[in-house]
Short mmCIF file of C-alpha atoms in Angstrom, two decimals:
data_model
loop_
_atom_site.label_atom_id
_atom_site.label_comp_id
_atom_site.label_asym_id
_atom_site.label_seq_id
_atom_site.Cartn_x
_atom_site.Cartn_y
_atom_site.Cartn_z
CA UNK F 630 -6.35 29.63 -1.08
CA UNK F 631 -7.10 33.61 -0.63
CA UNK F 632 -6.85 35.13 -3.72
CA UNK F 633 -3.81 37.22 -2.87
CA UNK F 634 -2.20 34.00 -2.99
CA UNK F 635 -3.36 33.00 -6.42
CA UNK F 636 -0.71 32.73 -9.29
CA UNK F 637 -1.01 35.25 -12.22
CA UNK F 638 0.22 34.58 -15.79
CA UNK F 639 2.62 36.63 -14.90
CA UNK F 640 3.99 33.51 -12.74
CA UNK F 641 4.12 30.58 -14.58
CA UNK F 642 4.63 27.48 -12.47
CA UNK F 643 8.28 26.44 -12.40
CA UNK F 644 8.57 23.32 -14.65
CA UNK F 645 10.95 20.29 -13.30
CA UNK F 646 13.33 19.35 -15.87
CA UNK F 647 15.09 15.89 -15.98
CA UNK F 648 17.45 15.38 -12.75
CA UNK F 649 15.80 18.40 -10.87
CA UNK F 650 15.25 17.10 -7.50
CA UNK F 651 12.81 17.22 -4.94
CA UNK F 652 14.13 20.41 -2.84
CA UNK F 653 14.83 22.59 -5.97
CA UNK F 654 11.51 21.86 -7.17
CA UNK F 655 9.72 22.47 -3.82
CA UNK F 656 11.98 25.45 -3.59
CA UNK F 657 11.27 27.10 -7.01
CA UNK F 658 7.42 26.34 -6.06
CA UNK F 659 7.19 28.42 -2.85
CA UNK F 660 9.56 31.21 -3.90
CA UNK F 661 7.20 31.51 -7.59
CA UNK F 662 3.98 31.18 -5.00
CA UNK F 663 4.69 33.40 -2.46
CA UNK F 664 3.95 31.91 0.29
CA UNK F 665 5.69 31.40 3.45
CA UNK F 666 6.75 28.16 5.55
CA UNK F 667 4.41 29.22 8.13
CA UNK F 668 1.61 30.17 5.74
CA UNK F 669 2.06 26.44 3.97
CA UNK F 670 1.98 25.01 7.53
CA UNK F 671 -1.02 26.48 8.35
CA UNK F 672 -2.82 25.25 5.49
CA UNK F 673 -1.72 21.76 5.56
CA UNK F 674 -3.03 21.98 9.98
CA UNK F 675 -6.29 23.38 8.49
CA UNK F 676 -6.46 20.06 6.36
CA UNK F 677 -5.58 17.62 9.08
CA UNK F 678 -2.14 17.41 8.32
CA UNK F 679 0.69 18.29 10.64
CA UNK F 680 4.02 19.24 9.60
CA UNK F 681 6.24 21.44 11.39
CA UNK F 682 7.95 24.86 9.60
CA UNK F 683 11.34 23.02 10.61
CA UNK F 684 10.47 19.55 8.64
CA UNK F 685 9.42 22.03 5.89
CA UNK F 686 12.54 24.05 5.61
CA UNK F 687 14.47 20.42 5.53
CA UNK F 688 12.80 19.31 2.87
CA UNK F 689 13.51 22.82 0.87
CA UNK F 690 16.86 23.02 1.43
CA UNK F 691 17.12 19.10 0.92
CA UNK F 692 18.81 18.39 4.51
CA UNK F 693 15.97 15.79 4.42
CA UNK F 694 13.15 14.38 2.40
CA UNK F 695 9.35 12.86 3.11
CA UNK F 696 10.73 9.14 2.82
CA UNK F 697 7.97 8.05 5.02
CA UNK F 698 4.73 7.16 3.89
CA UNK F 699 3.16 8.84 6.43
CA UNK F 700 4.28 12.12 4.96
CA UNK F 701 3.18 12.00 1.51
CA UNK F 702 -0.33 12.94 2.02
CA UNK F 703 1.33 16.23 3.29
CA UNK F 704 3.61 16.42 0.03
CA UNK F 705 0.23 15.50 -1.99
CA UNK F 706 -1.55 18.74 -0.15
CA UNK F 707 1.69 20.95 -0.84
CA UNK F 708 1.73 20.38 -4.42
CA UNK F 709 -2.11 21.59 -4.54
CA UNK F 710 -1.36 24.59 -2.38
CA UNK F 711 1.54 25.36 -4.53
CA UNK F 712 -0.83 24.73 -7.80
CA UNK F 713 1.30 22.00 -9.17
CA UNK F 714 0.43 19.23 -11.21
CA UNK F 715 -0.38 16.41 -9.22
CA UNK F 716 3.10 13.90 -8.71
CA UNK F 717 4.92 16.83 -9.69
CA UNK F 718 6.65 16.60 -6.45
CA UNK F 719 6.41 13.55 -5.10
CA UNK F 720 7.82 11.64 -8.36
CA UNK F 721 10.93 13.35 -7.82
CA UNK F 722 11.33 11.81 -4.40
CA UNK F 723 14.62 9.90 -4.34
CA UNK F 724 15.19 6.41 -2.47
CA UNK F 725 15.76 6.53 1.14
CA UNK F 726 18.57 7.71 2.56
CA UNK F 727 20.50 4.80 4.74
CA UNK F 728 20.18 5.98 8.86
CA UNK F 729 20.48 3.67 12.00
CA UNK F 730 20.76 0.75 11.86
CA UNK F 731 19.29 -0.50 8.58
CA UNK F 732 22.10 1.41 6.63
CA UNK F 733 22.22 0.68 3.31
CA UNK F 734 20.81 -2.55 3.23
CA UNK F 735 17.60 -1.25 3.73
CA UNK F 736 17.23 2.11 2.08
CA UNK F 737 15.98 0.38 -1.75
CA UNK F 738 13.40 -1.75 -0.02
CA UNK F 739 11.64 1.33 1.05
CA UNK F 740 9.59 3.43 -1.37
CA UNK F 741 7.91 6.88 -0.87
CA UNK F 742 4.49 7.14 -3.24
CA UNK F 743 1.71 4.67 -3.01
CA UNK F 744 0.68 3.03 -6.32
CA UNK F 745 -2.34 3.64 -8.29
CA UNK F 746 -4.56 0.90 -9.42
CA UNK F 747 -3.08 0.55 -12.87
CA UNK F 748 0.39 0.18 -11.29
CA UNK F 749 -0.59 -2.45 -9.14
CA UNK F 750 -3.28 -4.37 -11.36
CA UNK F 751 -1.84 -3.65 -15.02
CA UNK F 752 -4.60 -4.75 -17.69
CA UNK F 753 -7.38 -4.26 -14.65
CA UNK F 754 -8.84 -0.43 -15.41
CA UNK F 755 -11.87 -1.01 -14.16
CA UNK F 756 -10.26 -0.69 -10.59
CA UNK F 757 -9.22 2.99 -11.14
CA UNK F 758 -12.93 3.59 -11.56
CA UNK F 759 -13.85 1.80 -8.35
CA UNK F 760 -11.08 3.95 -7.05
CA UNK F 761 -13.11 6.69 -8.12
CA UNK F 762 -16.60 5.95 -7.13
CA UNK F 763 -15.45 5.48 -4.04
CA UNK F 764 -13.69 8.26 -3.36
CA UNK F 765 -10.59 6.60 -2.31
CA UNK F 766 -6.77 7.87 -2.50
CA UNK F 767 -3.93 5.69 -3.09
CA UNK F 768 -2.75 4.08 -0.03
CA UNK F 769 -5.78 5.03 2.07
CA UNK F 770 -4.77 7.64 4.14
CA UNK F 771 -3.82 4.26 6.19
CA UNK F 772 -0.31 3.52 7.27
CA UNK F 773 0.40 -0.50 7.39
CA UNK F 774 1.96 -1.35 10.38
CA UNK F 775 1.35 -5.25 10.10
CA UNK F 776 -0.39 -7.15 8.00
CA UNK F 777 -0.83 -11.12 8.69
CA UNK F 778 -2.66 -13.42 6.23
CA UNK F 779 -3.60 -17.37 7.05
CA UNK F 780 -4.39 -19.40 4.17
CA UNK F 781 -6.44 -22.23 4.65
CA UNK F 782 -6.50 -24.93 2.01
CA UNK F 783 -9.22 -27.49 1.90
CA UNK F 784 -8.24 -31.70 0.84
CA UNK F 785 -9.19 -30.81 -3.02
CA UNK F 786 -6.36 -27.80 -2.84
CA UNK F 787 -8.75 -25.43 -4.32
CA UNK F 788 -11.21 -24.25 -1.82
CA UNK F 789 -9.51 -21.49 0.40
CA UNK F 790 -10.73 -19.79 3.27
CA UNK F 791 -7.96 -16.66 3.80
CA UNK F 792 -8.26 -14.81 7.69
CA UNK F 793 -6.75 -11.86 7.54
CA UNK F 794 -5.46 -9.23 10.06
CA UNK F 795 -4.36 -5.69 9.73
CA UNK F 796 -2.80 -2.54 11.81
CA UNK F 797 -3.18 0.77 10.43
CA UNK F 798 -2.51 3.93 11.38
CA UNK F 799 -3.84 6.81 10.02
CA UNK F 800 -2.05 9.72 8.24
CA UNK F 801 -4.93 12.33 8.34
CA UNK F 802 -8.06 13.13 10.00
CA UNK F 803 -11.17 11.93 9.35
CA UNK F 804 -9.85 7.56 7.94
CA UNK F 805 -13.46 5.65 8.01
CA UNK F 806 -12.39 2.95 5.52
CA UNK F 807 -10.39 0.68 3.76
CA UNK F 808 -10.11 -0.52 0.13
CA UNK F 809 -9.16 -3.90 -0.30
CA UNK F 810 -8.95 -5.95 -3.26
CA UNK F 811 -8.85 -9.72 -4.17
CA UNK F 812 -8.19 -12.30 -7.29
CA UNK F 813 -8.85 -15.80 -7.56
CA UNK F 814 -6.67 -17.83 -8.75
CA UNK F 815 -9.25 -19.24 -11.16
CA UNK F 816 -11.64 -16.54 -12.57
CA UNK F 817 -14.07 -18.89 -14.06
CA UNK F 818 -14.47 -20.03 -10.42
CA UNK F 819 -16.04 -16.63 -9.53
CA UNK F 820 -14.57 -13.76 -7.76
CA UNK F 821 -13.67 -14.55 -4.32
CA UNK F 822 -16.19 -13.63 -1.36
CA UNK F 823 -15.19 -11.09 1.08
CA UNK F 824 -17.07 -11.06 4.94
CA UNK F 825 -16.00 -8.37 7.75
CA UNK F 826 -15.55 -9.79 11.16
CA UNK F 827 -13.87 -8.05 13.67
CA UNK F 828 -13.85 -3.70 14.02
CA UNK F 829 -15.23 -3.17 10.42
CA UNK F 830 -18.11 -4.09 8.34
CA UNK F 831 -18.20 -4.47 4.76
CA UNK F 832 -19.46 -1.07 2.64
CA UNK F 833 -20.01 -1.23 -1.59
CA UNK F 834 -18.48 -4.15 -3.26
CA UNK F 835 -17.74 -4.07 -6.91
CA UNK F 836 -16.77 -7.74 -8.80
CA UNK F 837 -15.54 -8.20 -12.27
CA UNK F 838 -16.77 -12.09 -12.99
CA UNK F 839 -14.50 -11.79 -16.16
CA UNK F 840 -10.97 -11.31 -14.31
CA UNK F 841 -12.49 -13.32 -10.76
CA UNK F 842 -11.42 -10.02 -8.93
CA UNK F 843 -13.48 -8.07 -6.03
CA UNK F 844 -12.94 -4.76 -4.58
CA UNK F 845 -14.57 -3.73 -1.63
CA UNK F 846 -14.70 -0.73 1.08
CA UNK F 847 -14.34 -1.84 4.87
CA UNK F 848 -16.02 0.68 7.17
CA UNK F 849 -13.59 0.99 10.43
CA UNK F 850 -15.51 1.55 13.68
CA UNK F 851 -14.93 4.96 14.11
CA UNK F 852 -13.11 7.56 11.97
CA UNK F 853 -9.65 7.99 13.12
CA UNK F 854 -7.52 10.81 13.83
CA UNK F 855 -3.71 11.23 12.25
CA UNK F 856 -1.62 8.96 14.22
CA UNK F 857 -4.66 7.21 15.77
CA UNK F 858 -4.08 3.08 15.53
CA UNK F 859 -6.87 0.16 14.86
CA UNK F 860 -6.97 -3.73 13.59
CA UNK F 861 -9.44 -4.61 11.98
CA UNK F 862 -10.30 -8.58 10.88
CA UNK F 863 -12.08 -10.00 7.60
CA UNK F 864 -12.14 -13.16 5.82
CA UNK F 865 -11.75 -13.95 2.25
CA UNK F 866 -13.26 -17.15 0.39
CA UNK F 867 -12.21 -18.52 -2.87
CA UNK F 868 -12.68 -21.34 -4.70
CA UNK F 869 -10.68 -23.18 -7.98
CA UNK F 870 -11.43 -25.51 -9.80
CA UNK F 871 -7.92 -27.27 -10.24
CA UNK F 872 -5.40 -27.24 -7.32
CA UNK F 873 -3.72 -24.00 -6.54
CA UNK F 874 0.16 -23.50 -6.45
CA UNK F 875 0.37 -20.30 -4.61
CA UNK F 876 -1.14 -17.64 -2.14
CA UNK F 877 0.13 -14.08 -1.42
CA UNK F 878 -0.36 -10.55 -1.65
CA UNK F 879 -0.13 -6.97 -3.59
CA UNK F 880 1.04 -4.13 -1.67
CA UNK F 881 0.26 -0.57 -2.81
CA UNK F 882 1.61 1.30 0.41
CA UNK F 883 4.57 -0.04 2.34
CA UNK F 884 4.16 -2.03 5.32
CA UNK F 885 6.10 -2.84 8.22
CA UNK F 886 5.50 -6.40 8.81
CA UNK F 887 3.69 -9.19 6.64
CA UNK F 888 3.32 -12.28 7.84
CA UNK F 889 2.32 -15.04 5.23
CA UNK F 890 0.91 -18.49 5.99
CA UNK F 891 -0.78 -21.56 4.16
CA UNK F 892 -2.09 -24.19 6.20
CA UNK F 893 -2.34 -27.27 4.05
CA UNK F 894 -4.66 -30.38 4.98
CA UNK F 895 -2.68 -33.67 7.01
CA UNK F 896 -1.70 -35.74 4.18
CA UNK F 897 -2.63 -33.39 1.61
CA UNK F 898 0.80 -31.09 1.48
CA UNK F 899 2.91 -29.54 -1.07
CA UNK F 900 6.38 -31.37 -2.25
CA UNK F 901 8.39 -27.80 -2.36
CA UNK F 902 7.72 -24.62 -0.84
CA UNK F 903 9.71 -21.19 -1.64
CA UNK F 904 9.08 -17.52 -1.35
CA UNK F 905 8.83 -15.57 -3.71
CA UNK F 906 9.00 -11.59 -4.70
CA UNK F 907 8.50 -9.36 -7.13
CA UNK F 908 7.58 -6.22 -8.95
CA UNK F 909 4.05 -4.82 -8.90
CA UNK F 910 2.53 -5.69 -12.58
CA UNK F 911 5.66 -7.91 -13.35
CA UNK F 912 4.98 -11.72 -14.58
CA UNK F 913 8.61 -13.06 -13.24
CA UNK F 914 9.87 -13.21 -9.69
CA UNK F 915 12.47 -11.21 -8.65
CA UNK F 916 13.84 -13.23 -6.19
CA UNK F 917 13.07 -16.88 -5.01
CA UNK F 918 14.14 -18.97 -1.71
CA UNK F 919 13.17 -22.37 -0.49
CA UNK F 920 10.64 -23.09 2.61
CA UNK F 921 9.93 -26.02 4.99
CA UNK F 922 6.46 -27.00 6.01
CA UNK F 923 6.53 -27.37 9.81
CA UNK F 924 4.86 -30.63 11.59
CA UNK F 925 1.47 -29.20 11.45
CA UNK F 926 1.90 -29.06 7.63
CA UNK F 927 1.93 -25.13 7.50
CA UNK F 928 4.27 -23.27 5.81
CA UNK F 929 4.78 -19.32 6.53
CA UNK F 930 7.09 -16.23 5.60
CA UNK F 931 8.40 -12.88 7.33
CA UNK F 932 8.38 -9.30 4.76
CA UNK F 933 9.78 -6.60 6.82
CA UNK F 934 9.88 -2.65 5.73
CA UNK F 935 8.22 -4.36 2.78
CA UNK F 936 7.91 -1.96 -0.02
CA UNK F 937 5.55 -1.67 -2.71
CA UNK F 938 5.40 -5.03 -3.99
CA UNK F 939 3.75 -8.50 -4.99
CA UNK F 940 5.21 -11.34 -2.11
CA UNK F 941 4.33 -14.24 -1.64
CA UNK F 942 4.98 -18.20 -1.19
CA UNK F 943 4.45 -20.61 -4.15
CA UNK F 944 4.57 -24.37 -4.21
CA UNK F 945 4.12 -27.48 -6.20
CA UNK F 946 1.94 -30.70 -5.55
CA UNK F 947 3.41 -33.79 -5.43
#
């Protein structure tokens, strides 16, 4: 930022009390820096993110807000042009507001910030450090468009070989990678193993032997440009030493479709299936419905506008 630009203590940074909301903060933080819509948009282009004056004078005068997640790397950048504290916007984003037609039903299953390791993985710190060494934001820079995981259960039901396939988009210039991270369900088994297939390769894996957990980069094919698209493939294998009741996923970013399936072995299938969801961190489920296994003794479930979340299907053995 040119040093014209630069606060003096003359201009303390406006503070955000309890029940300020986003546009009077954002407000009080360009009028105390400054700087102009134009300026700010300029800035933001310079970085790889592009927002137009109009979207910005929405947001100040709270006509609208960044509910997308697509826009919060842009609300990330603002509050470091502005010389905020970090969040000290973007926690003061409210829930949705209903438009369309998902109306209200909708709007809470939405959610505007990505979460940070600890969020997601409570008693895990080790994985904000990973974080760290790798350089790596929440969420990715990476918009998740769809997300499908297969679950393949061997006769024991505690081998597992898990396919999965993603579509990203990407929110800035410059995406290369993806973090991804993985538990077994039985730690003494070993972290699970994680191979690229298709459109990525792996990069630096880090395992913790003590929780059975491994976090890993995957290196996309080419770096991507802000709204540019790509899938990418991997494959996950895990192994426990007693049967396993359950399979499913952590989400740190929204995502617009996830698509869940366990394929059990003929013979060798679950007596009750059910969904299940819940909050990031949390030990109960939030909410719980019943499945069927089809005739090829697979079992799946649909997440749509998914927010930040732990989903997934549970089951027990006969």
């Amino acid at each position: 930022m040119p040093p014209s630009h630069r606060r003096t203590a003359a201009s303390p940074r406006p503070a955000a009390g309890p029940g300020t909301d986003f546009a009077e903060a954002l407000r009080a933080a360009i009028e105390a820096s400054g700087l102009s819509l134009e300026r700010i948009r300029c800035q933001l282009d310079a970085r790889g993110i592009r927002i137009s004056t109009t979207t910005l004078s929405h947001w100040r005068r709270g006509r609208s807000q960044p509910e997308r997640e697509s826009s919060m790397p842009a609300v990330q950048l603002i509050e470091e042009i502005l010389q905020l504290p970090p969040s000290s916007l973007s926690s003061l984003i409210g829930p949705p507001r209903p438009r369309g037609r998902w109306g209200k039903e909708s709007s809470p299953r939405l959610w505007s910030r990505p979460l940070r390791p600890a969020e997601l993985w409570p008693g895990e710190p080790w994985l904000a450090e990973v974080a760290e060494e790798f350089e790596a934001v929440p969420g990715d820079h990476l918009e998740r468009l769809s997300v499908h995981d297969l679950f393949r259960f061997d006769a024991r039901r505690g081998e597992c070989i898990t396919r999965t396939g993603q579509v990203v988009r990407a929110t800035a210039n410059g995406v290369s990678r993806c973090l991804v991270v993985h538990a077994a369900e039985d730690a003494d088994a070993g972290p699970p193993v994680i191979t690229a297939l298709h459109h990525a390769r792996l990069g630096r894996v880090r395992t913790r032997s003590k929780s059975g957990m491994v976090a890993a980069e995957l290196l996309l094919d080419a770096p991507l440009g802000a709204g540019d698209t790509a899938v990418f493939e991997y494959e996950v294998h895990s192994a426990a030493r007693t049967p396993v009741t359950r399979c499913g996923r952590r989400f740190a970013v929204p995502v617009r479709q996830y698509l869940l399936e366990a394929q059990f072995p003929p013979g060798v299938t679950p007596a009750y299936c059910y969904r299940y969801e819940g909050d990031p961190g949390a030990g109960a489920d939030r909410e719980r419905s019943m499945l069927r296994l089809d005739t090829s003794a697979a079992v799946h479930a649909v997440w749509l506008d998914q927010a930040p979340s732990r989903v997934g299907i549970r089951w027990e053995w006969d």
